[in-house]
Coordinates of C-alpha atoms and ligand atoms in Angstrom, one line a residue:
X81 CA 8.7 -47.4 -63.6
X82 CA 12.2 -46.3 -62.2
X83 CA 14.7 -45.6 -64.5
X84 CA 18.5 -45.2 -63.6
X85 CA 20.2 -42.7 -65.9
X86 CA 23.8 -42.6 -67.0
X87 CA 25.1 -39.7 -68.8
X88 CA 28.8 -39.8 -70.1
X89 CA 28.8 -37.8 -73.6
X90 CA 31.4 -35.0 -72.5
X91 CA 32.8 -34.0 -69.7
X92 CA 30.2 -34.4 -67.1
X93 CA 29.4 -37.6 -65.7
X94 CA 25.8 -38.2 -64.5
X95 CA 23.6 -40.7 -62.9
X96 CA 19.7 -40.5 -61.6
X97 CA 16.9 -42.5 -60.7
X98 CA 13.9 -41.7 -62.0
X99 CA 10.5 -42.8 -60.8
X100 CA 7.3 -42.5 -63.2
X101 CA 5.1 -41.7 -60.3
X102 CA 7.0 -39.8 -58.1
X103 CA 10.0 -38.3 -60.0
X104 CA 13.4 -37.7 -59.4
X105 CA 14.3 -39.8 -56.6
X106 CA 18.4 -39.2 -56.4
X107 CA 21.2 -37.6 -58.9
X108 CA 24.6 -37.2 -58.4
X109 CA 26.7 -35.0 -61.0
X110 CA 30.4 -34.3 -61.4
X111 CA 31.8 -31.8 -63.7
X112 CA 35.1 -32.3 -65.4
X113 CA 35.2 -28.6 -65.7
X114 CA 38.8 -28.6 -63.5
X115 CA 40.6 -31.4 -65.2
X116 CA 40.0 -29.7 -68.6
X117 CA 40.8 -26.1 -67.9
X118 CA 44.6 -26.2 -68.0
X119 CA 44.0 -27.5 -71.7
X120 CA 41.3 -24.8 -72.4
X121 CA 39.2 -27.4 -74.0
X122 CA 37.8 -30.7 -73.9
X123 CA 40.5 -33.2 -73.8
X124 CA 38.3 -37.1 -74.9
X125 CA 41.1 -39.2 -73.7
X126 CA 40.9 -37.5 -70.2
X127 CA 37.2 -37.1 -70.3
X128 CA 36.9 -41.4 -70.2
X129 CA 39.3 -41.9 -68.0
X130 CA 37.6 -39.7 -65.6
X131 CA 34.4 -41.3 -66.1
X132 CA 35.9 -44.9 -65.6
X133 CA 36.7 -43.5 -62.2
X134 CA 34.0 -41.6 -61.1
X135 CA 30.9 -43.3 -62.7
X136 CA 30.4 -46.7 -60.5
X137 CA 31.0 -44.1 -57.3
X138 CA 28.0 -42.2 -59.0
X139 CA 26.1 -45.4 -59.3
X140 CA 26.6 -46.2 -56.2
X141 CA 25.8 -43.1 -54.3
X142 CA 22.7 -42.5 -55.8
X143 CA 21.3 -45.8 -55.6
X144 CA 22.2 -45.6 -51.4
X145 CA 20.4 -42.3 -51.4
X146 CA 17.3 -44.0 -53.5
X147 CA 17.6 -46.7 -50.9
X148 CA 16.9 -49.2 -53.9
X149 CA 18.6 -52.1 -55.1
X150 CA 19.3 -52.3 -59.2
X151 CA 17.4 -55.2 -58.9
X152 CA 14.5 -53.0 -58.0
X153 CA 15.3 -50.9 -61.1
X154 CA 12.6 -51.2 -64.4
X155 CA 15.6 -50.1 -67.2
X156 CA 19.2 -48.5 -67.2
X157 CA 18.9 -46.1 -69.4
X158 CA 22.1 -44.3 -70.9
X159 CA 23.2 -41.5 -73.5
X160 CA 24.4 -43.4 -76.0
X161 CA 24.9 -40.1 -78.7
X162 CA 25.8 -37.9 -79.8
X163 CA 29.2 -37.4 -78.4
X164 CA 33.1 -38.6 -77.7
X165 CA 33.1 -42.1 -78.6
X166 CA 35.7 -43.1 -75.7
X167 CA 33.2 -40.7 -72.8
X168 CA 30.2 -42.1 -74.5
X169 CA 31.7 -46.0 -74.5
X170 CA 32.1 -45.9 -70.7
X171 CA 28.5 -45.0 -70.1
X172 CA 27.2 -47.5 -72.3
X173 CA 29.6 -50.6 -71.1
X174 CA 28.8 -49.9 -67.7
X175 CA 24.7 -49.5 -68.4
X176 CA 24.6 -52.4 -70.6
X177 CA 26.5 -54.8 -67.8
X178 CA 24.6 -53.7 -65.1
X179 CA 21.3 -54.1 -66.9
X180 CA 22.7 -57.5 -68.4
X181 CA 23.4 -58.6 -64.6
X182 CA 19.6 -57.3 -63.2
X183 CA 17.7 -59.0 -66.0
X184 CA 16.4 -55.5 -66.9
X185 CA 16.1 -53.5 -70.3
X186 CA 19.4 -51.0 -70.9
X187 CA 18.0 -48.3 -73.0
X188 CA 20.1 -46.2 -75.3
X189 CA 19.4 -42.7 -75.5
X190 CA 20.0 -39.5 -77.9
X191 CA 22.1 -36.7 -75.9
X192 CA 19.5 -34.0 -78.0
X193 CA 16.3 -35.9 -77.1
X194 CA 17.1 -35.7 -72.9
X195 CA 17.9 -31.8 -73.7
X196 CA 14.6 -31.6 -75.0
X197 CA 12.3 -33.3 -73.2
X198 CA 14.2 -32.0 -69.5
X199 CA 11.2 -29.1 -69.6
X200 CA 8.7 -31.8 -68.7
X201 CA 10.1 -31.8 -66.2
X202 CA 9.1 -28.5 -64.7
X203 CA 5.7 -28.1 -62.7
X204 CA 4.5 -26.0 -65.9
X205 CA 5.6 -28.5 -68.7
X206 CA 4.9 -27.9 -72.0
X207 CA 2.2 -29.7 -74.2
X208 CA 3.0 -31.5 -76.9
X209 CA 3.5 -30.2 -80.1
X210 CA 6.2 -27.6 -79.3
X211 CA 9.3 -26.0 -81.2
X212 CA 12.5 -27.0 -79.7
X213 CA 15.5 -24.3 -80.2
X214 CA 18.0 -26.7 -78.6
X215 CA 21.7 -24.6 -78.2
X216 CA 24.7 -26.4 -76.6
X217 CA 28.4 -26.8 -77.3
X218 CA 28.3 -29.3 -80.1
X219 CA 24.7 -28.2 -82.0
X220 CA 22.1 -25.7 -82.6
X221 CA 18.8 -27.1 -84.1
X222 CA 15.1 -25.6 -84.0
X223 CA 13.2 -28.8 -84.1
X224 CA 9.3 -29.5 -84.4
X225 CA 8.3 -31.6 -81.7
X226 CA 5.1 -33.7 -82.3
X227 CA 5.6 -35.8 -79.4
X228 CA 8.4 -38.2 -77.6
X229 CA 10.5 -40.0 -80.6
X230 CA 8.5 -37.5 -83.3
X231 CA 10.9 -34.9 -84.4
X232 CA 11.3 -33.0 -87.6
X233 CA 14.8 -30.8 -87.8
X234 CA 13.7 -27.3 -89.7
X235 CA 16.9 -25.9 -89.5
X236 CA 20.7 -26.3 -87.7
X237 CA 24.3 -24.6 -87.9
X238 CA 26.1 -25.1 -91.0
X239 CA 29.3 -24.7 -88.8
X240 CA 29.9 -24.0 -85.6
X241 CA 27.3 -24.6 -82.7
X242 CA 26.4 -21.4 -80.6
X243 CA 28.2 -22.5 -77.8
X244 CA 31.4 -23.4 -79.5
X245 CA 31.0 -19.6 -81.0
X246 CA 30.5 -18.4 -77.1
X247 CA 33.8 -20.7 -76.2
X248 CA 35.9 -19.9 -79.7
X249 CA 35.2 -16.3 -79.0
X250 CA 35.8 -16.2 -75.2
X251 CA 39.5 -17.7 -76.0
X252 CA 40.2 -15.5 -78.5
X253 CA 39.3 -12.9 -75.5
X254 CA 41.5 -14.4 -73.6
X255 CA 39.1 -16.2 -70.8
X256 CA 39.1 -19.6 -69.8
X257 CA 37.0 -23.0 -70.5
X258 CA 34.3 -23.2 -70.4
X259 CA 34.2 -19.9 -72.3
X260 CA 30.6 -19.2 -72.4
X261 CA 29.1 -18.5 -69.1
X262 CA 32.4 -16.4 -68.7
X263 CA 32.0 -14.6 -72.0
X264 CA 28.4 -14.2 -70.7
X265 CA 29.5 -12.4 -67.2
X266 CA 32.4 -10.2 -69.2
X267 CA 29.3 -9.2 -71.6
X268 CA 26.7 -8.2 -68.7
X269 CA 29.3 -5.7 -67.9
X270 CA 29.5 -4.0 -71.6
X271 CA 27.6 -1.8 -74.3
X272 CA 26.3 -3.7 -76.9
X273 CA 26.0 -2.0 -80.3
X274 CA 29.8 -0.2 -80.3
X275 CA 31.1 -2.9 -83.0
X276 CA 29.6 -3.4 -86.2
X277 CA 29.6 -7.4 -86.2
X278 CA 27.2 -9.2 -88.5
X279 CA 23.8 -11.4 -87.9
X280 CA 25.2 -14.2 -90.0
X281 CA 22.3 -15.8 -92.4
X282 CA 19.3 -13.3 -90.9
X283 CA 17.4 -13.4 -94.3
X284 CA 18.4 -16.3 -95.7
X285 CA 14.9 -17.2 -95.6
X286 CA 15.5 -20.9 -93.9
X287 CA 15.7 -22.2 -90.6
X288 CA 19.7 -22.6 -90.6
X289 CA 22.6 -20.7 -88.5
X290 CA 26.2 -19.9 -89.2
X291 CA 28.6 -18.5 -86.6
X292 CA 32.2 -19.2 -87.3
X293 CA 32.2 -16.1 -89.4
X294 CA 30.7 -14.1 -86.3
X295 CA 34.0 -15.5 -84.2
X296 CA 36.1 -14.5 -87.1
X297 CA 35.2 -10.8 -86.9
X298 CA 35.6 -10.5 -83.4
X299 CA 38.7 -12.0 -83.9
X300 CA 39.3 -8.8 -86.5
X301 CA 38.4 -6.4 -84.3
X302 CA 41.0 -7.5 -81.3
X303 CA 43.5 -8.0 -84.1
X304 CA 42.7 -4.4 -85.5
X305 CA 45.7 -1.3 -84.3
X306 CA 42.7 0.2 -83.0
X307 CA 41.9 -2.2 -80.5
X308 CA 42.1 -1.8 -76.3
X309 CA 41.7 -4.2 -73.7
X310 CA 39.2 -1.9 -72.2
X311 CA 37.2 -2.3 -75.1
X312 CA 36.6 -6.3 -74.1
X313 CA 33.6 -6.0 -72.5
X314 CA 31.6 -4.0 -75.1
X315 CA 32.9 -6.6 -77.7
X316 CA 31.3 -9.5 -75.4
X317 CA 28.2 -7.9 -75.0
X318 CA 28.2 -7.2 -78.8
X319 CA 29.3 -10.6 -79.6
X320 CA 26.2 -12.0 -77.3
X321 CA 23.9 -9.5 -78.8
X322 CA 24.7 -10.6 -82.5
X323 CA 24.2 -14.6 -81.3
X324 CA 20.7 -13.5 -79.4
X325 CA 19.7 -11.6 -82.4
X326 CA 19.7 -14.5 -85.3
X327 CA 18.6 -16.9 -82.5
X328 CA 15.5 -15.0 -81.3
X329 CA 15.1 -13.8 -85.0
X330 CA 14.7 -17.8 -86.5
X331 CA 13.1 -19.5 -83.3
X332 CA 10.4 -16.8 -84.4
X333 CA 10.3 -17.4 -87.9
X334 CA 9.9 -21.5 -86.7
X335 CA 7.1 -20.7 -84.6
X336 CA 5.2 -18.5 -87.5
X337 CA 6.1 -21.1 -89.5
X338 CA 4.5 -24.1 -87.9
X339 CA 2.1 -22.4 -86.6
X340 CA 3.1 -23.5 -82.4
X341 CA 2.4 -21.3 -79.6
X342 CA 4.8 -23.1 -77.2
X343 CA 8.8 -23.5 -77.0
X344 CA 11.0 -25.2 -75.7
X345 CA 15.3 -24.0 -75.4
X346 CA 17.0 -26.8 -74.3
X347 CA 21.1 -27.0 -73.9
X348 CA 23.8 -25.4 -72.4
X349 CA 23.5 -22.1 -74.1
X350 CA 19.8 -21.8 -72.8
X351 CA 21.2 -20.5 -69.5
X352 CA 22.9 -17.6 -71.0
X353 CA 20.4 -14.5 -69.3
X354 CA 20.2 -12.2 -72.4
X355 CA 19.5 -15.2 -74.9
X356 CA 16.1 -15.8 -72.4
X357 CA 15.4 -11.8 -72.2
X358 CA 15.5 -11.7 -75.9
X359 CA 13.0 -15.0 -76.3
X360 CA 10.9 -13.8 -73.6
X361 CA 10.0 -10.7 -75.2
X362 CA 9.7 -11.7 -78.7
X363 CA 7.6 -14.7 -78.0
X364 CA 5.3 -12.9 -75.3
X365 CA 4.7 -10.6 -78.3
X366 CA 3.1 -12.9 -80.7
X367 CA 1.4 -14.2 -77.3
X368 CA 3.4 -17.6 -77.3
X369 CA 5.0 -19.4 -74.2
X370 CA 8.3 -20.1 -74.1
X371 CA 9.5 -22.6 -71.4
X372 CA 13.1 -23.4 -70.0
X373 CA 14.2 -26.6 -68.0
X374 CA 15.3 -25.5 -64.2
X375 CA 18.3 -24.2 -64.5
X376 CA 20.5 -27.4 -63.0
X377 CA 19.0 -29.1 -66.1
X378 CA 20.2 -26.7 -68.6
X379 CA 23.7 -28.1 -68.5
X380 CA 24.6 -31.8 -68.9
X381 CA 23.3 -34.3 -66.1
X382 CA 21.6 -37.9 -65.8
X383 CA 18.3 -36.4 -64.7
X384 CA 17.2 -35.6 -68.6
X385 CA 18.7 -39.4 -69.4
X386 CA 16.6 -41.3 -67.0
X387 CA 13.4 -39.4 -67.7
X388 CA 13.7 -39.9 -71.3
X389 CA 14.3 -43.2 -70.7
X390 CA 11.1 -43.8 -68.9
X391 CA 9.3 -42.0 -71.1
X392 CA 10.6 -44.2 -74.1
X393 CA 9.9 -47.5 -71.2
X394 CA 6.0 -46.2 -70.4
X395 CA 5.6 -45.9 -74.2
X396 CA 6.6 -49.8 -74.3
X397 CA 10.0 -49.2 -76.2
X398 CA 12.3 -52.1 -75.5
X399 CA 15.5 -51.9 -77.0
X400 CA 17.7 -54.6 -79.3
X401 CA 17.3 -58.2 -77.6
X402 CA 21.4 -58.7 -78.5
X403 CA 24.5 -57.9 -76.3
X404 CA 25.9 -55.5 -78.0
X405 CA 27.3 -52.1 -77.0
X406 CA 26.5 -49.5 -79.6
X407 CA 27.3 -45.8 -79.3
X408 CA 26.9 -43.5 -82.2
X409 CA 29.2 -40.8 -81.3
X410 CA 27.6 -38.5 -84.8
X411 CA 23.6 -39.4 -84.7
X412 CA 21.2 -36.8 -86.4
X413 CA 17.9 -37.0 -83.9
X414 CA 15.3 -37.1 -86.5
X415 CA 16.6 -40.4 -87.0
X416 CA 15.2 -41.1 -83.9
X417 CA 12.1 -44.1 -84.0
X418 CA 9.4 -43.1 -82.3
X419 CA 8.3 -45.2 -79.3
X420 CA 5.4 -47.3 -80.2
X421 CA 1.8 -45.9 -79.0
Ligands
KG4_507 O1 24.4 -28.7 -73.3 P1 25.8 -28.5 -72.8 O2 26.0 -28.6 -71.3 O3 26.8 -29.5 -73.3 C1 26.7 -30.0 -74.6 O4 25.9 -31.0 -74.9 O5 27.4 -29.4 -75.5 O6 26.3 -27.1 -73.3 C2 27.6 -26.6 -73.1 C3 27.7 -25.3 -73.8 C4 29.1 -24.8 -73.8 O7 29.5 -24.4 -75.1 C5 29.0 -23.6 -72.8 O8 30.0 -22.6 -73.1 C6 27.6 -23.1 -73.1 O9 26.9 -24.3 -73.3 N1 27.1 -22.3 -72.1 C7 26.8 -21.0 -72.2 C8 26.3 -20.5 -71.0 N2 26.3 -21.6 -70.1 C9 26.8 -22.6 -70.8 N3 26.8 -20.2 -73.3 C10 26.5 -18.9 -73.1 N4 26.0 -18.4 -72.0 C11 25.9 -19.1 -70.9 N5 25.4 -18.6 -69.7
ZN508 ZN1 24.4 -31.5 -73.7

């Protein structure tokens, strides 16, 4: 099966063809990164107009470099949520009509679900079941993960997402978007442990997370008459330290919980260095395996999109028989149907 991949949820655009047999056989990957910075944030209307410009260029490329014709392609498969409606529209107009013209299947797929399953990809993938801790800009989730399509949510944010604390806090530090692997580099070069900041919800007994209140006490301390601008990089590396804390601390409790020796930390924020030394060690404790995707996959791309695409097409999923373009910009993954057996 060979699966082309679209992903347009935020502000990367990505495309990749995926072969069932032999893998990935060509990705291309732009980052918005530059267009957004003078705003310090994600700006949606900007984010589809640069993917209605740079998307069929994508296409194109990679399908030259595959050597294939879409005609040669068994589904289009494309992110169809969570994410901005306009970003995720584009994706999904331009999947659906190039599907519609081959005579092939366009498969919609959940943003979370490519996170998750981008391990498999690895040479040492996981086995099914696993617990997912899946951490990127717009959720935090420790999942149980029975198999493709089969997901229980044990616990999420109540607020923000731990990489919207990482950004939130890195502006009020004053650095640039993205904020987080920023913040990240400003905290490898401080003491953690100089600030008293809290482990929000550390006993509350549940698998949920709360982090606004952490940015709001950094934002105390830099607004305190005590505070020095040589004092930043302590305050990142305390500020990481408090996020890696109640991470590590529930991803364990999960794992006790059901029982799962393996898991899985999918998402933006599962590049950050100290978040990985701080699973690492906890998990090889209790004699667990924890595993990562490569670290190109951690971030958006169309890689994770194709392949959980093929996986849903191997499984015999086909999607709606009617032409319309759905996108469901707020879609909790446990909604997700699994793919029949
Ligand atoms: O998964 P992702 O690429 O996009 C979403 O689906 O949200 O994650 C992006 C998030 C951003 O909030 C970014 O600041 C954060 O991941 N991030 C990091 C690091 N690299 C990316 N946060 C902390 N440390 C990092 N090294
Ligand atoms: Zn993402």
């Amino acid at each position: 099966m060979r699966v082309l991949g679209i992903e347009t949820s935020c502000d990367e655009t990505g495309v990749a063809v995926f072969d069932s047999r032999c893998g990935v056989l060509a990705q291309a990957l732009h980052t918005q990164v530059d267009l957004h910075a003078v705003y310090g944030g994600v700006v949606p209307e900007l984010a589809s107009r640069d993917h209605i410009r740079l998307l069929p260029v994508l296409i194109r490329q990679t399908l030259r470099e595959t050597g294939l014709d879409v005609a040669d392609l068994d589904a289009v498969a494309y992110t169809a949520g969570p994410g901005l409606a306009g970003a995720l529209l584009v994706g999904a107009s331009v999947a659906e009509a190039m599907a519609m013209s081959a005579g092939i299947p366009a498969l919609p797929i959940h943003h979370l679900e490519g996170h998750l399953l981008s391990p498999l990809l690895s040479d040492d993938p996981p086995a099914f079941p696993f617990v997912a801790l899946l951490v990127s800009g717009g959720h935090t989730q420790l999942m149980r993960v029975a198999d493709v399509g089969d997901y229980e949510l044990l616990g999420e944010t109540l607020d923000d997402a731990a990489g919207e604390a990482f950004d939130k806090t890195a502006k009020i530090l004053g650095l640039g978007y993205p904020g987080g692997p920023q913040l990240a580099a400003l905290a490898s070069r401080g003491e953690a442990g100089r600030f008293k900041l809290p482990r929000p919800m550390l006993r509350s007994g549940d698998f949920d997370f709360s982090f606004s209140g952490l940015k709001t006490a950094v934002l105390n301390v830099v607004s305190s008459p005590d505070w020095r601008p040589e004092y930043q990089a302590n305050l990142a590396a305390d500020f990481q330290q408090a996020v890696v804390d109640v991470l590590t601390a529930k991803t364990m409790a999960a794992l006790e919980h059901t029982g799962m020796r393996a898991l899985v930390v999918a998402g933006g924020v599962g590049a950050n260095r100290a978040l990985r030394a701080g699973l690492d060690a906890a998990v090889a404790r209790i004699g667990a395996r924890v595993h990562y995707p490569a670290p190109e996959l951690c971030t958006d791309n169309g890689v994770m999109i194709a392949f959980a695409g093929a996986q849903r097409l191997v499984r015999g999923e086909l999607p709606p028989a009617d032409l319309a373009i759905r996108v469901r910009p707020r879609w909790p993954l446990a909604e997700l149907i699994r793919p029949a057996d």
